[in-house]
Amino acid sequence: MQRRYRTVPDLKIHESARALAFEDPALAGKLTAMGLLPGTLIEMVRTAPFGNAYYIKADGVRLALRKEEAASILIDL
Amino acid sequence: MKEAGEKLLNVALVGNPNSGKSTIFNKLTGLRQKTGNFPGVTVDAKEGRLRLPSGRELRLTDLPGTYSLHPTSSDEKIVAAVLANPRDPHFPDAVIYVADATHLEKHLLLLTQLLDLNVPVLLALNMSDTAAEIGIKVSPGILAERLGIPVVPVSGRTGENIQKLIGEVEKLLLAPLAARKPFYVPTELEKQVAEAVCLNLNLDNPYQALLIAHHQSWLPFLSPQERATLEAIVKNKEFQSLRIQVDETLERYDRFTPLVQAAVQNPPQFPSTPTDRIDAFLTHRWVGPLFFFVVMLLVFQAIYDWSAVPMDLIENMFSGLTSWLKIHLPQHWLSDLLTDGILAGFSGILVFVPQIAILFFLITLLEEVGYMARVVFMFDKTMRRFGMNGRSVVSLISGGACAVPAIMSSRTIGNWKERLITTMVTPFISCSARIPVYAVLIGLAVPANRVFGILSWQSLTFGSMYALGVLAAFASGFVLKKVLRTHDLSYLAIELPVYRMPHWKNLWLTVWEKVLAFVIGAGKIILIISIVLWAMARFGPGDDMQQAEAEALRIAATQQLNDTATADLVAAYQLESSYAGCLGKLIEPAIRPLGYDWKIGIALIASFAARDVFVGTMSTIYSIGSSDDDVMLREKMQSATFDDTGTSVYTLATALSLLVFYALAMQCMSTVAVVARETGHWKWALFQFAFMSLLAYFGAWVVYHLFQ
């Protein structure tokens, strides 16, 4: 089935998109408290040297997220 | 002066990580602070004293940085546990909330939660000078009016307005607390739950009740009955804690975002900043890890190179003092206690100070400038392979200085299993207390000539000891990962702060505090053990000591030895008959397979309190009775022989075996105590002790037989 949304790992380097919602409530608690909210502009900056993690900017705030964490953030197309 | 009967007021500093809270704390308290770094101190946060303009003194607590009162790691839980419980001895009479003025839109969530707890609070807008520099205008007036609390723009960097902040704290403490309209309006379900909790626990603040309902499963101050009641309420009302927490957070943002927009002009536009350009290199796929290893090499280089001169100075000072005292003090056992016991112990402590200071300085520097968070990001995947978290890197690196603060820094790891494994393996990393042991043993047995022209065998052995520690840590992590089970959520999600120049005052204060904690905390143990050892070596059961002396004198007479040789022989015989000698002899059969004699046995037993005791113990054992003060420990050890076979004790095999033993064994009371405290169970501390000791024994045995 064709997915109707993307998640953060789908972003190319230096591509930006707005966060829509979170899939995992426990992570959502952590991320929203850190200021990553639905509507926040997320920019993919780079992947970690050994993979499995991303360096992103959320409204200008630099965050490091694991792949699973990034994949729980739904973004607009 | 504090009047009798007057309660010491508590003021807490609260704020997000990277809000510059600790800098404000240092500005407010200076040197009048202490940390719960060593066993016996139960408080988990930094504390300091602050004098108000009126002369009244209060206790200022720097609580760990957190984003929200819905915590995800142990250090964040400390904050929630204190603030959700007015009966807590650390519950603040007032809170200084520190927010970063350059990122106000992300820093007010926690403040609005504090407002709803109805604690007297004021807002310190930190980095107001930086905000002004980059063109952000924040109006304290609008914030004060809309939030209903005092707002003071401050700068931790320059100390601007710190006096004004203190004045506002005093006003806040004197003013009666006005009833506040709740910032957050709870939903119908939340109201019902809060009401039920208030009724059952006899509380009057609905938000406090709500927090307790959310976190009833772990909040430490609840009794089992209370917990059962709360559990029933939550279940009965179908209170879906996680979802409700997120909704609450989003609702709070919706309420304070317009407020921030009204108060802040020229919000930042996020252009490319120096931080981005630096990170393009420092977190680069190839350059990043390479840079990290170069930094680590430089750190270790610095520890050895920079510390050599001050260490020699301290050593010479003490040996000079000891010789002088031996000449000028009357012949008495008290003089011996002073020179061979206390002074020997003291020099054993102080000689480490340069290395510890340098190590803590560099590690704190990396943390202060914001580099550590990048290391966490780069090595998260690697660490997870070994059952740990990217954050464990910080603990492991700090373990190179001292395992005690290193283990405490693992509190930022939310997942129980990852945190436990980090705690279990950190003591394998060669800490600064092992440095002198390595130095003495390597200098003794490893040839100083060079391999490949540049590296000496000695520095190569030194390096291998560190490598062995790292290897043991990762291998144990791998094994523990397979054995332990948890359902805890494991997350990385970490903020990568903007790079900034270090606050030198913060740095010096940290170094000062750690060195002091070492000298006082570890020093106490080392000193006591030196004295006990000295006494054990000086006295023996019954009249054994007299008999030993008579026997030695008889042998000396038949062999026609000169005075010096006679004195040494008497000392050797007496040591063997002393209490220390008896103890050493008792365990000799167990350690002989590793190549050790009973004298090393004494040092081994003593070292289980703190490994740094080794050098002091050896000095004490070998210095007793000797008339020649200029002979250095190393030379004395070199000439030591086994009593029965007469062969040399410190061969290459013995020295390497001892090195491996000291690299792997858990020989530090402070670490055992801190592991027990941090894990909440003695069983983990005992498990770690047993498994490290066994590994050390086995490793030492293998090495001894390989090189023999």
PDB file of C-alpha atoms in Angstrom, chain B residues 312-441:
ATOM      1  CA  ASP B 312      58.331  15.754  40.677  1.00  0.00           C
ATOM      2  CA  LEU B 313      58.088  18.951  42.645  1.00  0.00           C
ATOM      3  CA  ILE B 314      55.566  17.492  45.075  1.00  0.00           C
ATOM      4  CA  GLU B 315      57.504  14.253  45.422  1.00  0.00           C
ATOM      5  CA  ASN B 316      60.791  16.032  46.100  1.00  0.00           C
ATOM      6  CA  MET B 317      59.120  18.327  48.567  1.00  0.00           C
ATOM      7  CA  PHE B 318      57.851  15.392  50.577  1.00  0.00           C
ATOM      8  CA  SER B 319      61.043  13.350  50.462  1.00  0.00           C
ATOM      9  CA  GLY B 320      62.965  16.464  51.519  1.00  0.00           C
ATOM     10  CA  LEU B 321      60.577  17.072  54.385  1.00  0.00           C
ATOM     11  CA  THR B 322      60.748  13.438  55.463  1.00  0.00           C
ATOM     12  CA  SER B 323      64.561  13.394  55.516  1.00  0.00           C
ATOM     13  CA  TRP B 324      64.668  16.651  57.426  1.00  0.00           C
ATOM     14  CA  LEU B 325      62.185  15.380  59.993  1.00  0.00           C
ATOM     15  CA  LYS B 326      64.039  12.087  60.415  1.00  0.00           C
ATOM     16  CA  ILE B 327      67.194  13.970  61.289  1.00  0.00           C
ATOM     17  CA  HIS B 328      65.620  16.562  63.542  1.00  0.00           C
ATOM     18  CA  LEU B 329      62.907  14.640  65.366  1.00  0.00           C
ATOM     19  CA  PRO B 330      63.770  12.599  68.471  1.00  0.00           C
ATOM     20  CA  GLN B 331      63.886   8.813  68.103  1.00  0.00           C
ATOM     21  CA  HIS B 332      60.367   7.796  69.066  1.00  0.00           C
ATOM     22  CA  TRP B 333      57.595   5.732  67.544  1.00  0.00           C
ATOM     23  CA  LEU B 334      55.520   8.908  67.159  1.00  0.00           C
ATOM     24  CA  SER B 335      58.195  10.357  64.885  1.00  0.00           C
ATOM     25  CA  ASP B 336      58.090   7.163  62.852  1.00  0.00           C
ATOM     26  CA  LEU B 337      54.315   7.419  62.610  1.00  0.00           C
ATOM     27  CA  LEU B 338      54.648  10.955  61.288  1.00  0.00           C
ATOM     28  CA  THR B 339      57.333  10.239  58.708  1.00  0.00           C
ATOM     29  CA  ASP B 340      56.639   6.665  57.607  1.00  0.00           C
ATOM     30  CA  GLY B 341      52.875   6.622  58.149  1.00  0.00           C
ATOM     31  CA  ILE B 342      51.271  10.046  57.764  1.00  0.00           C
ATOM     32  CA  LEU B 343      53.737  11.786  55.453  1.00  0.00           C
ATOM     33  CA  ALA B 344      54.138   8.719  53.246  1.00  0.00           C
ATOM     34  CA  GLY B 345      50.347   8.620  52.956  1.00  0.00           C
ATOM     35  CA  PHE B 346      50.050  12.344  52.263  1.00  0.00           C
ATOM     36  CA  SER B 347      52.561  12.375  49.457  1.00  0.00           C
ATOM     37  CA  GLY B 348      50.699   9.410  47.972  1.00  0.00           C
ATOM     38  CA  ILE B 349      47.583  11.600  47.805  1.00  0.00           C
ATOM     39  CA  LEU B 350      48.989  14.920  46.729  1.00  0.00           C
ATOM     40  CA  VAL B 351      51.183  13.551  43.995  1.00  0.00           C
ATOM     41  CA  PHE B 352      48.024  12.773  41.977  1.00  0.00           C
ATOM     42  CA  VAL B 353      46.620  16.257  42.182  1.00  0.00           C
ATOM     43  CA  PRO B 354      48.256  17.586  38.980  1.00  0.00           C
ATOM     44  CA  GLN B 355      47.014  14.674  36.873  1.00  0.00           C
ATOM     45  CA  ILE B 356      43.516  14.746  38.289  1.00  0.00           C
ATOM     46  CA  ALA B 357      43.314  18.497  37.829  1.00  0.00           C
ATOM     47  CA  ILE B 358      44.449  18.279  34.198  1.00  0.00           C
ATOM     48  CA  LEU B 359      42.100  15.425  33.376  1.00  0.00           C
ATOM     49  CA  PHE B 360      39.076  17.064  34.943  1.00  0.00           C
ATOM     50  CA  PHE B 361      40.000  20.361  33.341  1.00  0.00           C
ATOM     51  CA  LEU B 362      40.056  18.857  29.851  1.00  0.00           C
ATOM     52  CA  ILE B 363      36.936  16.732  30.266  1.00  0.00           C
ATOM     53  CA  THR B 364      34.999  19.680  31.697  1.00  0.00           C
ATOM     54  CA  LEU B 365      36.301  21.841  28.862  1.00  0.00           C
ATOM     55  CA  LEU B 366      34.938  19.393  26.261  1.00  0.00           C
ATOM     56  CA  GLU B 367      31.601  19.379  28.079  1.00  0.00           C
ATOM     57  CA  GLU B 368      31.490  23.178  28.502  1.00  0.00           C
ATOM     58  CA  VAL B 369      32.133  24.046  24.869  1.00  0.00           C
ATOM     59  CA  GLY B 370      29.379  21.625  23.806  1.00  0.00           C
ATOM     60  CA  TYR B 371      31.536  18.948  22.184  1.00  0.00           C
ATOM     61  CA  MET B 372      30.420  15.999  24.354  1.00  0.00           C
ATOM     62  CA  ALA B 373      26.901  16.031  22.891  1.00  0.00           C
ATOM     63  CA  ARG B 374      28.469  15.535  19.436  1.00  0.00           C
ATOM     64  CA  VAL B 375      30.408  12.536  20.713  1.00  0.00           C
ATOM     65  CA  VAL B 376      27.157  11.101  22.044  1.00  0.00           C
ATOM     66  CA  PHE B 377      25.597  11.579  18.600  1.00  0.00           C
ATOM     67  CA  MET B 378      28.507  10.023  16.689  1.00  0.00           C
ATOM     68  CA  PHE B 379      29.023   6.939  18.832  1.00  0.00           C
ATOM     69  CA  ASP B 380      25.468   6.062  19.830  1.00  0.00           C
ATOM     70  CA  LYS B 381      25.283   3.160  17.415  1.00  0.00           C
ATOM     71  CA  THR B 382      28.676   1.795  18.435  1.00  0.00           C
ATOM     72  CA  MET B 383      27.769   1.936  22.109  1.00  0.00           C
ATOM     73  CA  ARG B 384      24.417   0.228  21.552  1.00  0.00           C
ATOM     74  CA  ARG B 385      26.207  -2.807  20.165  1.00  0.00           C
ATOM     75  CA  PHE B 386      27.707  -3.174  23.617  1.00  0.00           C
ATOM     76  CA  GLY B 387      24.460  -2.692  25.498  1.00  0.00           C
ATOM     77  CA  MET B 388      25.030   0.993  26.174  1.00  0.00           C
ATOM     78  CA  ASN B 389      23.832   4.395  24.977  1.00  0.00           C
ATOM     79  CA  GLY B 390      25.645   7.233  23.189  1.00  0.00           C
ATOM     80  CA  ARG B 391      25.536   9.036  26.530  1.00  0.00           C
ATOM     81  CA  SER B 392      27.689   6.262  27.999  1.00  0.00           C
ATOM     82  CA  VAL B 393      30.671   7.692  26.101  1.00  0.00           C
ATOM     83  CA  VAL B 394      30.654  10.637  28.498  1.00  0.00           C
ATOM     84  CA  SER B 395      30.757   8.250  31.476  1.00  0.00           C
ATOM     85  CA  LEU B 396      33.514   6.119  29.971  1.00  0.00           C
ATOM     86  CA  ILE B 397      35.687   9.119  29.127  1.00  0.00           C
ATOM     87  CA  SER B 398      35.120  10.601  32.581  1.00  0.00           C
ATOM     88  CA  GLY B 399      36.042   7.174  33.959  1.00  0.00           C
ATOM     89  CA  GLY B 400      39.543   7.968  32.788  1.00  0.00           C
ATOM     90  CA  ALA B 401      39.611  10.564  35.549  1.00  0.00           C
ATOM     91  CA  CYS B 402      37.576   8.918  38.284  1.00  0.00           C
ATOM     92  CA  ALA B 403      34.814   6.300  38.230  1.00  0.00           C
ATOM     93  CA  VAL B 404      32.779   7.998  40.960  1.00  0.00           C
ATOM     94  CA  PRO B 405      31.623  11.124  39.084  1.00  0.00           C
ATOM     95  CA  ALA B 406      31.652   9.093  35.861  1.00  0.00           C
ATOM     96  CA  ILE B 407      29.068   6.670  37.244  1.00  0.00           C
ATOM     97  CA  MET B 408      27.000   9.566  38.514  1.00  0.00           C
ATOM     98  CA  SER B 409      26.985  11.100  35.042  1.00  0.00           C
ATOM     99  CA  SER B 410      25.172   7.987  33.750  1.00  0.00           C
ATOM    100  CA  ARG B 411      21.984   9.380  35.311  1.00  0.00           C
ATOM    101  CA  THR B 412      21.168  11.062  32.024  1.00  0.00           C
ATOM    102  CA  ILE B 413      20.583   7.615  30.487  1.00  0.00           C
ATOM    103  CA  GLY B 414      16.876   6.880  30.640  1.00  0.00           C
ATOM    104  CA  ASN B 415      17.020   3.162  29.965  1.00  0.00           C
ATOM    105  CA  TRP B 416      17.671   1.068  33.079  1.00  0.00           C
ATOM    106  CA  LYS B 417      19.652  -1.634  31.309  1.00  0.00           C
ATOM    107  CA  GLU B 418      21.896   0.765  29.408  1.00  0.00           C
ATOM    108  CA  ARG B 419      22.526   2.751  32.548  1.00  0.00           C
ATOM    109  CA  LEU B 420      23.285  -0.370  34.603  1.00  0.00           C
ATOM    110  CA  ILE B 421      25.736  -1.702  32.007  1.00  0.00           C
ATOM    111  CA  THR B 422      27.444   1.700  31.861  1.00  0.00           C
ATOM    112  CA  THR B 423      27.737   1.644  35.663  1.00  0.00           C
ATOM    113  CA  MET B 424      29.057  -1.916  35.639  1.00  0.00           C
ATOM    114  CA  VAL B 425      31.788  -1.397  33.035  1.00  0.00           C
ATOM    115  CA  THR B 426      32.975   2.169  33.746  1.00  0.00           C
ATOM    116  CA  PRO B 427      35.410   1.095  36.545  1.00  0.00           C
ATOM    117  CA  PHE B 428      37.335  -0.956  33.977  1.00  0.00           C
ATOM    118  CA  ILE B 429      38.511   2.259  32.357  1.00  0.00           C
ATOM    119  CA  SER B 430      41.907   3.059  33.873  1.00  0.00           C
ATOM    120  CA  CYS B 431      41.272   5.935  36.265  1.00  0.00           C
ATOM    121  CA  SER B 432      43.818   8.445  37.500  1.00  0.00           C
ATOM    122  CA  ALA B 433      44.364   6.419  40.683  1.00  0.00           C
ATOM    123  CA  ARG B 434      45.904   3.630  38.615  1.00  0.00           C
ATOM    124  CA  ILE B 435      48.451   5.962  37.011  1.00  0.00           C
ATOM    125  CA  PRO B 436      50.978   5.897  39.893  1.00  0.00           C
ATOM    126  CA  VAL B 437      50.654   2.111  40.249  1.00  0.00           C
ATOM    127  CA  TYR B 438      51.352   1.710  36.547  1.00  0.00           C
ATOM    128  CA  ALA B 439      54.204   4.209  36.715  1.00  0.00           C
ATOM    129  CA  VAL B 440      56.012   2.409  39.524  1.00  0.00           C
ATOM    130  CA  LEU B 441      55.577  -1.080  38.120  1.00  0.00           C
TER     131      LEU B 441
END
